[in-house]
Amino acid sequence: MPDFQQLVRVRLRDSGLPPAREAEIIDELSEHLRQRYLALCSTGSGEEHALKTIIAELDLRDLAAELRLIEQSRSEPVALGAPNPPRFWTAVGQDLRYALRVLRLNPAFTAVCVLSLALGIGANTAIFQLIDSVRMRTLPVKNPEELAVIRSANLSRSGHITGRYSYTTNAMWEQIRAHQQAFTGVFAWGNDTLNLSAGGQAHNADALWASGEFFDVLGVQPLLGRVFHAADDQAGCGTPGAVLSYGFWQREFGGDPNITSRTVGLENHVFPIFGVTPASFTGVDVGHTFDVAIPICSEPVIMGERSLYNVRHGWWLAVMGRLKPGWSLEKASAQLATISPGIMQESLPTAYSPDRAKRYLEMKLAAFPGATGLSDLRRAYESPLWLLLAIAGLVLLIACANLANLMLARAGTREREIAVRLALGAARGRLVRQLLTESLMIAIAGAAVGMALAAGLTRLLVNYLSGRIYISLSIDWRVLGFTTALAVLTCILFGLAPAMKATSAPPARVMSLAGRSTATRERFSLRRALVVLQVALSLVLVVTAILFSSSLRKILSIDAGFQRDGLLVMDVDFTRLNLPSSERVPFAESLLERVRALPGVEGAAETSTVPLGDNWWNDYVVVDGKRIVKNVNMSRVTPGYFKTMGTPLLAGRDFDQHDIPGSPQVAIVSQEFARQILGTEDPIGRTFKIDVYKGEAQPEYQIVGLVKGSKYTDLREDLSPLAYYPLAKDGKPDNGTEMMIRSSLSLEPLLESLRHAIAEQNPAITIDFHVLNQDITRSLLRERLLATLSGFFGLLAAVLATVGLYGVIAYLVVRRTNEIGIRMALGATPGRILRMVVGEAAFLLSIGIAIGCVLALSSGKLAATLLYGLKPYDPLVFVVAATGLAAIAVAASLLPARRAAHLEPTVALREE
Amino acid sequence: MAESLSVFHRELKKGSAELLILSLLEARPRHGYEISQLIDSRSDGALTFNIASFYPLLYRLEKRGWIQGRWVEKAGQRRRRYYRLTPAGRQVLEQQRNSWLKFVAAMQRITGLKHA
């Protein structure tokens, strides 16, 4: 019998068929040939003739080529259960359904993965959203990229400074408006707080002084009624009208559709309402919104004596403009620079001394980017926010490492399933794609939950940042893109490596191990490396948390120079009483007496500047004819002030009833004044003058008292020279005063009795309260934010790292069960086993901590500027952090260690 | 004349091969040699497929999912690959049958061919 198999094999030599398939075809065709041969022989054909016939039939076509064509399309990987290789989108659909099923069948695993990812992504998104709002989002006006801020590049202001962005005086603004050529339109604006109520407790509104061009240049269309224009802003306009913000209109007027027929009272002046701005417009001050916008020309009417409209050294405005088409910032700055000398000359404050005037005239205006508006918030919070984002990023990294570890562990348990599929012809690429789909689903779920968490977290953060800060929190494309990118990145990070690893083990080897894990050394080293990375990063975060918490603690315990607790500040405004100047001081004193007489009030006094408040007054002084170029902070106070504040009087006397108008000018100074200005420890009897503006009297003050130094504007500042003067001798008293009240009563009853007492005197008096300690705490917002968030992240990181370490150690125990059994059989005590396992944990831990220390030290510079009272490489902090982390990690590894130590040797040995 | 006739014959054979194989598998599964023999015998030798053209045809049908092959080893026999119709194959068989009937009827009307 001829060798039919050989006949066929020879003709299939160049077919390129897979060996298995080729063998099949050879079998089939050779059997066909055999039967054909037998049939031919049985019909009388000779053997030789029969063979020739079948060979001829075989060679009629190029079998190899035909089969090659057919088999090429057959050899595509086929998903299990499908008779045909599926098309692309069908395959994707299959992958998704399969992934969903796998994840549903392992709820605990899925939950842990999604949750850790959600926490990481949520934290990052929340902080990025804040950064986006504060830093990056452009103003919701027409073409914000055309806007520019016009101010002096070398600002040198002195005089009356008020408002958040007081870069310009009114005189300077008018000059800019008249002579600028680089802008299609310019406007000026300023911020203030104005009282809406007619008496009693103040009800304040955030006011926006706006020049007539404000809304037109910004391109803001009113929602209701109209906005004001240049024609409404003419000098001497009185009270032409006000524009309300959408939020204010809703809150105060209930969204009244007839708002344009109503009026609003500001500091007891009635303004008709022009209209309402759209909800999206909140001014050009990022982080703050406005309630009422009024034309600049109304300022003299509202502010009365305090008006800065015609005061050439009154700084209260900021100027912005819209660039002409084709004009760049550089070109505009150049134009502004050429007209600056003229502008400065025309607007020069007449009261300036020669060298102040010189500095003023040297100022050069320039154009700065204005697309994102102005923001003091940005200044204060930009670097902390970026730092927090970096921290949150590290947390996400740790979470990803955890997830990678979990995926690797799970890939180990699915080895057999994967091996079977590979053996059945699944392509490695398809399997990797399938595993990636699973991690992609986890990433998407994590991102979705993370975004929900982020929304809540951001809201919490904004509330924490004191309700007075206003940030628009609508999700915009940048945040969405950021979160999506994070999700995809984490998917690749924790999905790809395990997927590649899982499909790399040769299937035959896997199946021959009959269900046991291959657990290659390689894969376990990766998991160990991941845990070391987690521990290292956690150490960095724990160190950061400790640094910021310590910093905050240090600041809070700073000696302010007075007793902080139990102090209430009462702002008193009696403008409505229209008292002549000479009656104001006695009137305020009578109020003070009333307050002092109240039960529960231990002390009360007036001051012109509340410590650590928003006002300040400083000047240079002249000693023995020589001007000392050092800022001296000043305040006018009544007798009893120092006792009320709890500031010790070290020498001399307090002000008393003899210090009245007409009596010699006296002053009380602080120790720093004595040392730095007079160069002595005993200043009593010495004299000095204040370096005043031209045209003002320059009396000589005799020092009658010495007090301990106290903080003036900021808790963190160094103590500055302080000088106090009797309030009674104030030649230009205000229509109001600030009272410092010390009481042991609880807040509400005290406020109630104060309101009552003041109303009794005259119900037209307006009062407002704030607790000094609360103001101070609010001013430490940045430090509190850093301490709280870094603390939270540090804790989170430590937990994640501990979970990771636990997982690896538990896995280690399982893997070495056999070995442990042998050891125990050979006489090892449970104690020794425990030490062995914990030792492994300690080993990984110490490498992680060492790397973490290096990382923390090298990145310490980033946080240095935000710390107070300690350096970023404070060794104690590192020791505490390392010890803390080590303690919880070792505790976590004790659990599997104990389990290992209590294994039954016989059971352990049975595990192969 | 003979050449054009053989071309005609070849084209007809090509077009009907699938229908032939599918219909032969309608009743029961068969192996390759059996199918080719049946075609030969039932057509009284008018239609023959040699091995080199037959099996590629068979594999193409299998690739399309109209038939499915299975190795069967019976006692005392070498293993053979039996083919059966799949549900998809049955549908195709029905469609092709109908097409052929319509085609033949149309040809009859035009050419005046009568059923033998």
XYZ file of C-alpha atoms in Angstrom, chain A residues 21 24-25 27-29 31-36 39 57-58 60-61 63 66-67 70 73-74 84, chain B residues 31-33 36-37 50-56 58-60 62-63 65 71 78-81 83:
48
model
C -3.966 21.626 11.366
C -5.390 16.867 10.467
C -5.580 17.643 6.774
C -4.989 12.421 7.863
C -8.196 13.380 6.129
C -6.833 13.561 2.623
C -7.800 8.488 4.046
C -9.664 9.834 1.037
C -6.789 8.743 -1.242
C -6.711 5.319 0.339
C -10.387 4.754 -0.279
C -10.078 6.098 -3.829
C -12.014 1.668 -5.256
C -5.944 14.051 -9.379
C -3.936 15.371 -6.422
C -4.686 19.103 -10.618
C -4.612 22.155 -8.355
C -3.462 22.388 -2.892
C -5.654 27.000 -1.697
C -5.432 25.666 1.806
C -8.512 29.248 3.622
C -8.602 33.380 8.108
C -9.378 30.360 10.264
C -16.185 32.069 14.607
C -17.241 12.034 5.568
C -15.433 13.619 2.634
C -14.904 10.575 0.469
C -17.642 12.935 -3.300
C -18.702 9.385 -4.150
C -11.331 15.517 -7.704
C -9.607 15.628 -4.358
C -7.667 18.825 -5.030
C -10.770 20.893 -5.686
C -13.150 19.112 -3.357
C -11.501 19.563 0.008
C -10.771 23.256 -0.323
C -15.382 21.625 1.999
C -13.063 23.656 4.216
C -14.490 26.885 2.883
C -16.692 24.813 7.262
C -15.046 28.203 7.639
C -19.988 27.904 9.560
C -13.267 13.297 13.976
C -8.924 4.674 10.682
C -10.321 7.884 12.043
C -12.468 9.857 9.633
C -13.764 13.364 9.679
C -19.347 16.677 8.461
